[in-house]
Short mmCIF file of C-alpha atoms in Angstrom, two decimals:
data_model
loop_
_atom_site.label_atom_id
_atom_site.label_comp_id
_atom_site.label_asym_id
_atom_site.label_seq_id
_atom_site.Cartn_x
_atom_site.Cartn_y
_atom_site.Cartn_z
CA PHE A 13 83.60 136.44 112.48
CA PHE A 14 81.98 139.20 109.39
CA LYS A 15 84.21 141.13 107.19
CA LYS A 16 82.69 144.74 107.47
CA ARG A 17 83.07 145.82 103.44
CA LYS A 18 82.35 149.70 102.88
CA GLY A 19 80.31 150.29 105.96
CA LYS A 20 78.22 147.28 105.60
CA GLN A 21 78.56 143.64 107.15
CA THR A 22 78.72 140.63 105.31
CA PRO A 23 75.88 138.51 105.61
CA PRO A 24 74.95 136.19 107.52
CA SER A 25 73.23 133.68 105.50
CA THR A 26 76.44 134.68 103.06
CA PHE A 27 79.21 133.59 105.12
CA PHE A 28 77.37 130.31 106.13
CA HIS A 29 77.51 129.98 102.84
CA ILE A 30 81.42 130.64 102.84
CA ILE A 31 82.05 127.79 105.71
CA SER A 32 79.98 124.95 104.15
CA SER A 33 81.95 125.60 100.84
CA MET A 34 84.74 125.81 102.60
CA ALA A 35 83.97 122.01 104.74
CA SER A 36 83.26 120.89 101.45
CA ASN A 37 86.34 121.49 99.94
CA ILE A 38 87.89 119.88 102.96
CA ILE A 39 85.68 116.62 103.21
CA ILE A 40 87.14 116.72 99.06
CA LEU A 41 90.54 117.39 100.30
CA MET A 42 90.79 114.22 102.96
CA MET A 43 88.42 112.13 100.35
CA ILE A 44 91.20 113.16 97.68
CA MET A 45 93.81 111.95 100.70
CA VAL A 46 92.28 108.48 101.38
CA LEU A 47 92.06 107.48 97.60
CA ARG A 48 96.43 107.85 97.08
CA VAL A 49 96.54 106.42 100.53
CA VAL A 50 94.53 103.18 98.74
CA GLU A 51 96.55 103.82 95.29
CA GLY A 52 99.82 103.72 97.19
CA ALA A 53 98.61 100.67 99.47
CA ALA A 54 97.01 99.10 96.02
CA GLU A 55 101.15 98.62 95.05
CA ARG A 56 102.32 97.75 97.86
CA ALA A 57 103.64 94.67 98.97
CA PHE A 58 102.54 93.00 101.87
CA PHE A 59 105.00 89.46 103.55
CA VAL A 60 104.33 87.92 106.27
CA PHE A 61 106.19 85.52 109.15
CA GLY A 62 105.51 83.78 111.85
CA ASP A 63 103.38 80.90 113.11
CA SER A 64 99.63 79.40 112.43
CA LEU A 65 98.25 82.99 113.58
CA VAL A 66 99.03 83.57 110.09
CA ASP A 67 99.98 80.60 108.50
CA THR A 68 98.41 80.88 105.04
CA GLY A 69 99.10 77.24 103.97
CA ASN A 70 102.71 76.52 103.71
CA ASN A 71 102.18 73.66 105.67
CA ASN A 72 100.04 72.20 103.29
CA TYR A 73 102.57 71.43 101.39
CA LEU A 74 104.95 69.74 104.10
CA ALA A 75 105.05 66.18 105.96
CA THR A 76 104.08 67.65 109.69
CA SER A 77 101.09 66.86 111.70
CA ALA A 78 100.25 70.81 112.24
CA ARG A 79 98.24 71.70 109.66
CA ALA A 80 94.91 72.37 108.99
CA ASP A 81 94.07 71.36 105.52
CA SER A 82 90.68 68.78 106.43
CA PRO A 83 87.11 70.15 107.45
CA PRO A 84 85.82 71.98 108.87
CA TYR A 85 88.65 74.30 109.21
CA GLY A 86 88.21 76.99 106.40
CA ILE A 87 83.60 75.73 106.67
CA ASP A 88 83.45 80.48 106.09
CA TYR A 89 86.01 80.90 103.78
CA PRO A 90 84.56 82.48 100.84
CA THR A 91 85.53 78.57 98.71
CA HIS A 92 83.67 76.90 102.34
CA ARG A 93 86.74 74.50 102.17
CA PRO A 94 90.04 74.32 104.50
CA THR A 95 92.41 76.03 103.00
CA GLY A 96 95.27 75.39 105.47
CA ARG A 97 94.40 78.34 107.26
CA PHE A 98 94.27 77.75 110.90
CA SER A 99 90.84 79.51 111.15
CA ASN A 100 86.92 79.23 110.41
CA GLY A 101 87.49 82.01 107.98
CA LEU A 102 90.09 84.77 107.05
CA ASN A 103 93.27 85.10 108.74
CA ILE A 104 95.07 88.41 110.47
CA PRO A 105 96.86 88.31 106.69
CA ASP A 106 93.84 87.93 104.81
CA ILE A 107 91.80 90.47 106.61
CA ILE A 108 94.93 93.52 106.64
CA SER A 109 94.98 92.45 102.76
CA GLU A 110 90.98 93.37 102.71
CA LYS A 111 91.57 96.14 104.48
CA LEU A 112 94.37 97.85 102.95
CA GLY A 113 92.62 97.23 98.89
CA ILE A 114 95.20 94.66 98.24
CA GLU A 115 94.78 91.16 96.81
CA PRO A 116 96.03 88.38 99.29
CA THR A 117 99.77 87.35 99.96
CA LEU A 118 99.82 83.54 98.80
CA PRO A 119 102.51 81.35 100.59
CA TYR A 120 105.59 81.10 99.50
CA LEU A 121 105.53 77.69 98.95
CA SER A 122 102.05 77.53 96.43
CA PRO A 123 102.60 76.54 92.26
CA GLU A 124 100.50 79.37 92.40
CA LEU A 125 102.97 81.66 93.41
CA GLN A 126 104.84 83.25 89.74
CA GLY A 127 104.82 85.83 87.63
CA GLU A 128 102.99 89.38 88.42
CA LYS A 129 101.54 87.32 91.66
CA LEU A 130 105.21 87.70 93.23
CA LEU A 131 104.96 91.77 93.02
CA VAL A 132 101.92 91.20 95.13
CA GLY A 133 104.08 90.24 98.34
CA ALA A 134 104.78 86.31 99.41
CA ASN A 135 103.35 84.84 103.43
CA PHE A 136 106.29 82.42 104.08
CA ALA A 137 104.20 82.21 108.28
CA SER A 138 104.52 78.24 109.26
CA ALA A 139 102.27 76.67 111.78
CA GLY A 140 104.40 75.30 114.78
CA VAL A 141 107.01 77.48 114.15
CA GLY A 142 108.89 79.76 116.67
CA VAL A 143 111.57 81.96 117.78
CA LEU A 144 113.69 79.77 118.14
CA ASN A 145 114.81 76.31 116.46
CA ASP A 146 114.32 73.87 118.67
CA THR A 147 110.59 74.69 119.26
CA GLY A 148 108.27 72.55 117.56
CA ILE A 149 110.35 69.71 116.68
CA GLN A 150 106.57 68.06 117.44
CA PHE A 151 106.09 68.90 113.96
CA VAL A 152 108.25 67.02 112.46
CA ASN A 153 108.17 69.37 109.29
CA ILE A 154 107.88 73.06 109.30
CA ILE A 155 109.94 76.63 108.23
CA ARG A 156 111.61 77.01 110.83
CA ILE A 157 112.12 81.29 111.24
CA GLY A 158 115.46 81.31 109.17
CA GLN A 159 114.47 78.66 106.93
CA GLN A 160 111.61 81.43 106.33
CA LEU A 161 113.97 84.52 105.93
CA GLU A 162 115.61 82.28 103.00
CA TYR A 163 113.68 82.27 101.90
CA PHE A 164 112.90 86.17 101.68
CA ALA A 165 115.83 86.17 100.31
CA GLU A 166 114.82 83.70 97.75
CA TYR A 167 112.10 85.37 96.58
CA GLN A 168 114.52 88.81 95.88
CA LYS A 169 116.00 86.86 93.55
CA ARG A 170 113.21 85.63 92.01
CA VAL A 171 111.50 88.58 91.47
CA GLY A 172 114.76 90.68 90.55
CA ALA A 173 114.40 88.61 87.49
CA LEU A 174 111.41 88.96 86.97
CA ILE A 175 111.21 93.03 87.09
CA GLY A 176 114.95 93.95 87.90
CA SER A 177 117.77 93.96 90.90
CA GLU A 178 116.97 97.43 91.47
CA LYS A 179 113.13 97.67 91.09
CA ALA A 180 112.75 94.23 93.46
CA LYS A 181 114.62 96.43 95.84
CA GLN A 182 112.54 98.96 95.96
CA LEU A 183 109.14 96.70 96.49
CA VAL A 184 110.47 95.41 99.46
CA LYS A 185 111.95 98.11 100.79
CA GLU A 186 108.11 100.16 100.22
CA GLY A 187 106.32 96.45 101.14
CA LEU A 188 104.55 96.59 104.30
CA VAL A 189 105.60 93.26 107.21
CA LEU A 190 103.92 91.30 109.44
CA ILE A 191 105.78 88.56 112.21
CA THR A 192 104.26 86.94 115.02
CA LEU A 193 106.00 84.58 116.78
CA GLY A 194 106.79 83.39 120.88
CA GLY A 195 103.54 82.21 121.18
CA ASN A 196 105.21 78.33 120.76
CA ASP A 197 108.08 79.08 122.44
CA PHE A 198 106.21 78.60 125.46
CA VAL A 199 103.26 76.82 124.98
CA ASN A 200 105.05 74.35 122.19
CA ASN A 201 108.46 74.75 124.22
CA TYR A 202 108.67 75.42 127.12
CA TYR A 203 105.64 74.11 128.60
CA LEU A 204 104.92 71.77 125.75
CA VAL A 205 105.62 68.81 128.51
CA PRO A 206 106.53 69.05 133.04
CA PHE A 207 110.50 69.33 133.12
CA SER A 208 110.67 70.19 129.26
CA VAL A 209 114.22 70.81 127.99
CA ARG A 210 113.98 74.28 128.03
CA SER A 211 112.31 74.43 131.45
CA ARG A 212 115.09 72.40 132.61
CA GLN A 213 117.78 74.81 131.90
CA TYR A 214 116.32 77.36 132.64
CA MET A 215 113.87 80.23 135.41
CA LEU A 216 111.31 82.07 133.52
CA PRO A 217 112.61 85.17 133.57
CA ASP A 218 116.21 83.57 132.20
CA TYR A 219 113.89 82.42 129.56
CA VAL A 220 112.09 85.02 128.10
CA SER A 221 115.66 86.97 127.94
CA TYR A 222 116.56 84.24 125.71
CA VAL A 223 113.58 84.28 123.38
CA ILE A 224 113.71 88.09 123.58
CA SER A 225 117.85 88.52 122.45
CA GLU A 226 116.51 85.89 119.84
CA TYR A 227 113.71 87.50 118.14
CA LYS A 228 116.63 90.58 118.18
CA ASN A 229 118.91 88.40 115.65
CA VAL A 230 115.63 87.40 113.60
CA LEU A 231 114.42 91.39 113.21
CA GLN A 232 118.11 92.09 112.21
CA LYS A 233 118.37 89.91 109.99
CA LEU A 234 114.70 91.15 108.61
CA TYR A 235 116.45 94.59 108.04
CA SER A 236 119.54 93.14 106.43
CA LEU A 237 117.25 91.54 103.69
CA GLY A 238 115.61 95.27 103.39
CA ALA A 239 112.37 95.11 105.49
CA ARG A 240 111.64 98.94 106.17
CA ARG A 241 107.80 98.60 107.94
CA VAL A 242 107.63 95.96 110.01
CA ILE A 243 104.41 95.20 112.07
CA VAL A 244 105.67 92.83 115.05
CA THR A 245 102.85 91.45 117.35
CA GLY A 246 103.01 90.08 121.08
CA THR A 247 101.44 86.71 121.90
CA GLY A 248 98.01 86.28 123.15
CA PRO A 249 97.26 86.18 126.75
CA LEU A 250 98.51 82.33 126.48
CA GLY A 251 96.80 80.92 129.26
CA CYS A 252 93.82 82.04 128.47
CA VAL A 253 93.53 79.53 125.38
CA PRO A 254 91.13 76.87 125.58
CA ALA A 255 93.55 74.42 124.99
CA GLU A 256 95.40 75.89 128.41
CA LEU A 257 91.93 75.80 130.15
CA ALA A 258 91.19 72.16 129.01
CA GLN A 259 95.01 71.22 131.02
CA ARG A 260 95.67 73.65 133.26
CA SER A 261 92.76 75.71 134.70
CA ARG A 262 89.48 74.07 137.45
CA ASP A 263 87.26 76.67 137.42
CA GLY A 264 87.42 78.74 134.20
CA SER A 265 90.33 80.74 134.78
CA CYS A 266 93.67 81.89 132.80
CA ALA A 267 97.03 79.45 133.91
CA ASP A 268 98.78 81.61 135.81
CA ASP A 269 102.12 80.09 135.03
CA LEU A 270 101.54 80.60 130.66
CA GLN A 271 100.33 84.15 131.95
CA GLN A 272 103.51 84.89 133.55
CA ALA A 273 104.95 85.12 129.74
CA ALA A 274 102.86 86.64 128.77
CA VAL A 275 103.29 89.25 131.07
CA LEU A 276 107.38 89.02 130.81
CA PHE A 277 107.43 88.65 127.39
CA ASN A 278 105.22 91.04 126.20
CA PRO A 279 107.03 94.60 127.64
CA GLN A 280 110.81 93.13 127.03
CA LEU A 281 110.05 92.82 123.30
CA VAL A 282 108.85 96.33 123.45
CA GLU A 283 111.25 97.23 124.99
CA MET A 284 113.48 95.77 122.46
CA LEU A 285 112.13 96.76 119.21
CA ASN A 286 112.57 100.57 120.93
CA GLY A 287 116.09 99.87 121.02
CA LEU A 288 116.47 98.59 117.31
CA ASN A 289 114.02 101.43 116.11
CA SER A 290 116.61 103.92 117.80
CA GLU A 291 119.84 102.18 116.51
CA ILE A 292 118.23 102.35 113.32
CA GLY A 293 117.35 106.20 114.03
CA SER A 294 113.89 105.38 111.73
CA HIS A 295 110.22 103.40 113.17
CA VAL A 296 111.06 100.51 111.42
CA PHE A 297 109.15 97.87 114.16
CA VAL A 298 105.72 98.98 115.44
CA ALA A 299 104.52 97.05 118.02
CA ALA A 300 101.06 94.68 118.18
CA ASN A 301 100.03 95.10 121.88
CA THR A 302 98.07 91.59 120.47
CA ASN A 303 97.91 90.48 124.02
CA GLN A 304 95.78 93.54 125.34
CA MET A 305 93.91 93.37 122.18
CA HIS A 306 92.53 89.72 122.87
CA LEU A 307 92.67 89.82 126.71
CA ASP A 308 89.08 92.94 125.68
CA PHE A 309 87.54 90.01 124.24
CA ILE A 310 88.11 87.39 126.65
CA THR A 311 87.38 89.84 129.33
CA ASP A 312 83.95 90.73 128.35
CA PRO A 313 83.25 88.70 124.96
CA GLN A 314 79.13 89.99 125.19
CA ALA A 315 80.67 93.23 125.03
CA PHE A 316 81.99 92.68 121.32
CA GLY A 317 78.63 89.69 120.51
CA PHE A 318 80.06 86.59 121.32
CA VAL A 319 78.71 84.58 123.88
CA THR A 320 82.13 83.10 125.09
CA SER A 321 85.92 83.12 125.54
CA LYS A 322 86.68 80.05 126.58
CA VAL A 323 84.51 77.90 124.78
CA ALA A 324 86.15 76.60 121.54
CA CYS A 325 83.78 76.87 118.90
CA CYS A 326 85.76 73.17 117.32
CA GLY A 327 86.86 70.75 119.58
CA GLN A 328 86.81 68.17 122.40
CA GLY A 329 86.82 67.73 126.19
CA PRO A 330 86.53 70.65 128.41
CA TYR A 331 85.89 74.42 126.75
CA ASN A 332 86.77 72.34 123.55
CA GLY A 333 89.89 72.92 123.88
CA MET A 334 91.00 69.18 123.68
CA GLY A 335 92.94 67.38 120.63
CA LEU A 336 92.57 69.12 116.92
CA CYS A 337 89.07 70.16 115.12
CA THR A 338 88.09 67.35 112.84
CA PRO A 339 85.53 66.40 111.87
CA LEU A 340 84.52 64.30 114.30
CA SER A 341 84.55 67.08 116.61
CA ASN A 342 81.77 68.78 118.24
CA LEU A 343 81.21 72.22 115.71
CA CYS A 344 79.08 75.17 117.16
CA SER A 345 76.63 76.54 114.48
CA ASN A 346 76.95 80.48 114.82
CA ARG A 347 81.29 81.13 114.61
CA ASP A 348 80.71 84.62 115.57
CA GLU A 349 78.97 83.50 118.96
CA TYR A 350 82.20 82.38 119.55
CA ALA A 351 85.96 84.44 119.79
CA PHE A 352 87.98 80.97 119.91
CA TRP A 353 87.34 78.82 116.61
CA ASP A 354 89.83 76.16 117.83
CA PRO A 355 91.21 75.15 120.92
CA PHE A 356 94.54 77.91 119.72
CA HIS A 357 93.32 79.97 116.75
CA PRO A 358 90.68 82.95 117.28
CA THR A 359 87.88 83.21 115.20
CA GLU A 360 86.97 85.75 111.59
CA LYS A 361 85.29 87.37 114.00
CA ALA A 362 87.32 87.65 116.65
CA ASN A 363 90.72 88.17 114.17
CA ARG A 364 88.87 91.01 112.14
CA ILE A 365 88.88 92.72 115.95
CA ILE A 366 92.10 92.39 115.50
CA VAL A 367 92.77 94.15 113.00
CA GLU A 368 91.09 96.71 113.47
CA GLN A 369 93.05 97.25 116.95
CA ILE A 370 95.58 97.02 114.04
CA LEU A 371 94.78 99.59 112.01
CA THR A 372 93.05 102.52 113.90
CA GLY A 373 94.12 101.31 118.24
CA THR A 374 95.42 104.24 120.04
CA THR A 375 98.92 104.22 121.46
CA ASP A 376 97.43 101.40 124.06
CA TYR A 377 96.85 98.95 121.35
CA MET A 378 100.11 99.83 118.65
CA HIS A 379 103.69 101.38 119.88
CA PRO A 380 104.67 104.46 118.35
CA MET A 381 102.03 104.32 115.86
CA ASN A 382 99.30 103.01 114.34
CA LEU A 383 98.87 101.16 110.45
CA SER A 384 96.72 104.05 109.29
CA THR A 385 99.32 106.43 110.36
CA ILE A 386 101.88 104.84 108.38
CA MET A 387 100.03 104.32 105.49
CA VAL A 388 99.47 108.22 105.43
CA MET A 389 103.00 108.97 106.45
CA ASP A 390 104.16 106.17 103.77
CA SER A 391 102.27 107.94 100.97
CA LYS A 392 103.65 111.30 101.45
CA ALA A 393 106.67 110.69 101.23
#
């Protein structure tokens, strides 16, 4: 290690000074890289599609029963008021925006989504929707995924009128997209009632294949509308949510039929995304293994600081899993001790655990790469 010069060796103290300087320079370079990534994120639009797990309030503007606009929803939101989010506080898109240092995206139907705020992106998600058009018909008036995509096309025209069509196309191309669908196609369709229309029409494996094929069409349409970085979440462990434990479990164990649906659906979703990426020739679609993310804190809640992953914080009946979360519901005093906020949806704390895996998780959670890797790669492009 010590360099000879004129028959003498460089003193160890000098050598360690050189190493120290090199380490300092490396740290400075890393800080510059992180700053550049954050700067890039600040200019990057964020678009959200899907269901109640990611809806930030679109359903507030609709005549529908799929709403979260009354207390105690939003009890831990900065305003401590309900916002239409199915959470005690922030949901997954909010936390992703927070981590990337960008403004939270507004619901597309919000009258506040005007002018410069359009450049931040938009949230098109609507509670109750699924991949299939007949999913969520019991909620009557929701923004089905086809309509969400039509709104996305409309959004681009609005942005084009603001900054020009070419810049609008670039904004979308460089934007980040999150889409969360699939769970309702099982919970609120196939297994909604015994002998449902879909369960009489399809055996479960065939139904899963059908939903996957329809989801592929959705993602191809999203790609045709300009999306080039799309995080696609799988379903969570459907049979383990408090609502299903209350209806289907005698001993607190997860409901086998819904678990089987998740076991079949999630690997096929990844396979379909891999196929799409191969056809395109680029890693446009990134799979988020939200099933495993949920299972981590469901199977070992204490490891994450939860007291329970079976009982919802807000609800009634067994496991607080019956009906909706209302002002008359049982309400826990410390939401951070609960993995589930209401019979179906995680608490803000659980959402933060999920987002952390989206950001930095290994390939067990994010395939083929996590969001931090995407941000670094795109900052160099």
